[in-house]
Amino acid sequence: MKSDQLPTSRRMVLRIAAALGATTTFGLFALERTGSPARPAPPAPPGAAGPPAGPRLGAPAGPRLAPSSYRLQPMTAYAPPRYRRALPPVRQRPFLRVSGAGRSMVLSFDDGPDPQYTPAILRTLREHDVRAMFFVCGEMAAVNQDLLREMADDGHVVGNHSWSHPLIPKLRPSRIRDELGSTSDLIERTLGTPPLWYRAPYGAWNRHSFEIGAELGMEPLAWTVDTLDWKEPGTGPIVRRVLDGAGPGVVVLSHDAGGDRSQSVAALRTYLPELLAAGYHLTVPRR
């Protein structure tokens, strides 16, 4: 027998020892990475899909990751991507009415929130289970954030009506950006989401306001029926203007701040149940 030849039994022993050594080495690597011994996966049935793509036993190993990087890798690899809401197009004019099926109308209130009048308007809307839009001024919302939250909690839409209610066309673009941007920031900090709608004070729009509003993610909404409640004409005239102007898609403009709004509060108590009795659905636009 030559010196480089071994009996069959001895060769078998050496093969078994080598196999055990390889198994022990693989178990140590698995323990180092996971903290517990790795268990082999059961064989897949014929025709079944294979395991997810990943390192295979015997495949060339990639660069070694530090323990912290290895633990973070699954989170960054499988986390869903974050998408930003698409910005609206730059309009050349505001929306004057809303589209919708049936006899839908929108009630909107400007210039608040005001602690003297806004709570009464919110109570009336809540009694009739009606949603409305509130275009708030930043300087009013900053000192009445509890009312801002109450609006949102009741399901009303909170829109941007600038910070200090200026005449927009007389402002430089940088000032328009400050007026709209500051109000949007305050609403987002208070409610968790930025406003999606804005209304120019006095209904005075210009190209810069449309461009900046779109950059901030807002659509411009004007109105169809002006109650002229800001003139304080009396409760009766306000009610008549709303009922005479009612129709599908109509947007009604009223105010909950900026002066004595007791007539606006009283008028809402009268015309709201009449609109509902006439079959109108008081709603808010969706985006």
XYZ file of C-alpha atoms in Angstrom:
287
model
C 0.000 0.000 0.000
C 1.398 3.453 -0.984
C 1.868 6.142 1.670
C -0.668 8.522 0.012
C -3.394 5.887 0.008
C -5.649 5.411 3.034
C -7.944 2.577 3.904
C -11.586 3.129 2.968
C -12.727 3.290 6.615
C -10.174 5.970 7.473
C -11.182 8.108 4.472
C -14.805 7.890 5.584
C -13.922 9.134 9.101
C -12.062 12.119 7.692
C -14.972 13.064 5.437
C -17.411 12.988 8.366
C -15.073 15.175 10.449
C -14.743 17.699 7.637
C -18.517 17.867 7.229
C -19.017 18.456 10.959
C -16.430 21.218 10.917
C -18.172 23.004 8.042
C -21.544 22.778 9.830
C -20.070 24.239 13.022
C -18.492 27.111 11.104
C -21.791 28.015 9.352
C -23.631 27.910 12.701
C -21.179 30.372 14.222
C -21.725 32.897 11.395
C -25.494 32.579 11.753
C -25.315 33.071 15.513
C -23.156 36.162 15.118
C -25.645 37.781 12.771
C -28.946 36.828 14.352
C -28.152 36.029 17.971
C -29.600 32.510 17.721
C -28.728 29.409 15.737
C -30.164 29.403 12.244
C -32.648 26.658 11.413
C -32.647 25.284 7.892
C -35.833 26.006 5.963
C -37.947 22.994 4.951
C -37.637 21.997 1.313
C -40.140 23.653 -1.003
C -42.690 21.387 -2.737
C -42.269 20.829 -6.446
C -43.425 23.794 -8.502
C -43.545 26.180 -5.517
C -41.953 29.627 -5.733
C -38.519 29.858 -4.282
C -37.516 32.004 -1.316
C -37.094 35.756 -1.710
C -33.973 36.852 -3.476
C -31.036 37.156 -1.101
C -27.641 35.651 -0.263
C -27.433 31.913 -0.925
C -25.224 29.466 0.847
C -22.094 29.149 -1.206
C -22.696 32.417 -3.132
C -19.925 35.036 -3.057
C -20.327 37.120 0.083
C -20.803 40.879 -0.272
C -19.063 43.493 1.876
C -19.483 42.816 5.574
C -21.967 45.154 7.286
C -21.519 46.526 10.747
C -24.131 45.154 13.204
C -26.005 48.466 13.350
C -26.080 48.798 9.566
C -27.277 45.218 9.207
C -30.166 45.843 11.576
C -31.173 49.049 9.811
C -30.991 47.585 6.344
C -34.394 45.836 6.401
C -36.143 49.045 7.525
C -34.642 51.190 4.787
C -34.991 48.498 2.159
C -38.668 47.714 2.743
C -40.049 51.066 3.950
C -42.758 52.411 1.592
C -41.727 55.476 -0.421
C -43.069 58.858 0.651
C -45.232 60.668 -1.882
C -46.045 64.355 -1.858
C -49.452 65.594 -2.924
C -49.344 66.855 -6.505
C -49.527 70.637 -6.705
C -52.631 72.079 -8.370
C -52.321 73.983 -11.636
C -51.995 77.752 -11.638
C -55.490 79.138 -12.233
C -56.394 82.322 -14.064
C -59.606 82.789 -12.094
C -61.070 81.319 -8.900
C -63.800 78.715 -8.701
C -67.188 80.387 -8.225
C -69.222 77.261 -7.561
C -68.651 73.577 -6.912
C -69.632 70.570 -8.941
C -71.594 67.720 -7.411
C -74.548 65.473 -7.843
C -78.006 66.655 -6.876
C -78.901 69.768 -4.921
C -75.566 70.367 -3.189
C -74.538 73.738 -1.789
C -71.594 75.065 0.219
C -71.767 77.481 3.146
C -68.591 79.455 3.788
C -67.569 81.897 6.524
C -64.688 84.388 6.321
C -62.409 86.413 8.605
C -62.535 84.302 11.796
C -62.269 82.568 14.054
C -63.839 85.008 16.490
C -64.637 83.812 20.034
C -67.773 85.989 20.112
C -69.504 84.654 16.961
C -67.752 81.531 15.662
C -68.868 79.237 18.543
C -72.549 80.042 17.884
C -72.139 79.284 14.175
C -70.409 76.002 15.002
C -73.234 75.044 17.374
C -75.905 75.690 14.735
C -74.025 73.663 12.118
C -73.554 70.846 14.644
C -77.266 70.800 15.532
C -78.123 70.156 11.871
C -75.138 67.890 11.186
C -73.896 70.201 8.422
C -70.313 70.781 7.261
C -69.096 74.182 6.082
C -65.914 75.996 5.045
C -64.113 78.515 7.241
C -61.582 80.778 5.539
C -59.543 81.982 8.492
C -57.158 84.896 8.896
C -53.837 83.945 10.447
C -53.833 86.761 13.008
C -57.248 85.606 14.278
C -56.395 81.911 14.191
C -53.150 82.461 16.100
C -55.049 83.599 19.205
C -58.021 81.236 18.772
C -56.408 77.927 17.945
C -58.955 76.073 20.081
C -61.682 77.213 17.679
C -59.518 76.136 14.752
C -59.320 72.641 16.252
C -63.067 72.626 16.931
C -63.721 73.400 13.261
C -61.560 70.500 12.156
C -62.975 68.130 14.781
C -66.495 68.830 13.493
C -65.447 67.988 9.939
C -65.410 71.516 8.533
C -62.871 72.583 5.915
C -60.387 75.186 7.145
C -59.138 77.431 4.338
C -56.574 80.224 4.045
C -57.795 83.837 3.987
C -54.352 85.482 4.344
C -52.774 86.615 7.607
C -53.960 90.219 8.010
C -56.716 90.572 5.358
C -54.858 92.963 3.020
C -55.764 93.980 -0.525
C -53.635 91.388 -2.332
C -53.082 93.186 -5.685
C -51.393 96.074 -3.859
C -48.745 93.787 -2.316
C -45.350 92.733 -3.627
C -45.072 89.002 -4.431
C -42.843 88.475 -1.378
C -45.505 89.985 0.871
C -48.241 87.842 -0.728
C -46.086 84.818 -0.012
C -45.724 85.892 3.622
C -49.469 86.471 4.014
C -50.482 83.120 2.550
C -47.477 81.086 3.688
C -47.631 82.184 7.319
C -51.315 81.318 7.545
C -50.798 77.917 5.908
C -47.938 77.187 8.317
C -50.094 78.077 11.339
C -52.970 75.892 10.145
C -50.618 72.966 9.522
C -48.969 73.316 12.937
C -52.356 73.442 14.651
C -54.274 70.803 12.698
C -51.502 68.604 11.322
C -52.370 69.232 7.670
C -52.022 72.352 5.495
C -55.070 74.025 3.947
C -56.077 72.945 0.446
C -58.227 76.006 -0.356
C -57.736 79.764 -0.123
C -59.781 82.883 -0.705
C -58.408 86.328 -1.426
C -59.634 89.076 0.900
C -62.317 91.227 -0.783
C -62.287 88.706 -3.644
C -59.328 90.603 -5.102
C -57.050 88.148 -6.930
C -54.044 88.649 -9.170
C -51.593 86.485 -11.098
C -49.100 86.342 -8.242
C -51.743 85.157 -5.784
C -52.739 82.316 -8.113
C -49.104 81.299 -8.614
C -48.185 81.439 -4.916
C -51.398 79.723 -3.859
C -50.662 76.842 -6.245
C -47.085 76.576 -4.940
C -48.544 76.182 -1.448
C -50.857 73.413 -2.681
C -54.103 75.405 -2.547
C -56.981 75.918 -4.964
C -58.732 79.334 -5.140
C -62.423 79.419 -4.209
C -64.624 82.507 -4.453
C -68.425 82.451 -4.085
C -71.701 82.480 -5.983
C -73.960 84.259 -3.471
C -72.743 87.171 -1.339
C -75.025 87.671 1.654
C -73.595 91.186 2.153
C -73.757 90.470 5.865
C -70.638 92.602 6.287
C -72.883 95.623 5.663
C -75.056 94.530 8.619
C -78.304 94.907 6.592
C -80.430 93.015 9.109
C -81.251 89.341 9.569
C -84.154 89.330 7.093
C -82.185 90.562 4.042
C -79.410 88.048 4.718
C -81.915 85.182 4.850
C -83.629 86.318 1.639
C -80.360 86.551 -0.284
C -79.427 83.001 0.670
C -82.827 81.489 -0.124
C -83.230 83.446 -3.371
C -79.765 82.461 -4.556
C -79.931 78.797 -3.557
C -79.174 76.270 -6.284
C -76.990 73.282 -7.164
C -73.292 74.045 -6.760
C -73.843 77.453 -5.149
C -71.222 78.743 -2.699
C -72.632 81.142 -0.088
C -70.377 83.800 1.456
C -70.971 84.913 5.060
C -68.695 86.135 7.852
C -68.008 85.021 11.411
C -65.664 87.923 12.286
C -64.596 91.403 11.172
C -67.437 93.297 12.820
C -70.776 92.760 14.518
C -71.808 89.365 13.167
C -74.850 88.779 15.364
C -77.077 89.172 12.292
C -75.072 86.500 10.465
C -75.479 84.136 13.408
C -79.236 84.735 13.611
C -79.700 84.418 9.843
C -77.951 81.034 9.776
C -80.406 79.713 12.369
C -83.253 80.662 10.005
C -82.078 79.782 6.500
C -80.185 76.577 7.300
C -83.253 74.500 8.307
C -85.166 75.978 5.361
C -82.473 74.887 2.904
C -82.479 71.388 4.361
C -86.277 71.215 4.216
C -86.103 72.237 0.538
C -83.912 69.212 -0.167
C -80.519 70.891 -0.375
C -77.456 68.962 0.743
C -75.029 71.286 2.499
C -71.568 69.901 1.883
C -67.894 70.812 1.418
C -65.708 70.306 -1.652
C -63.323 67.363 -1.695
C -59.830 67.171 -3.118
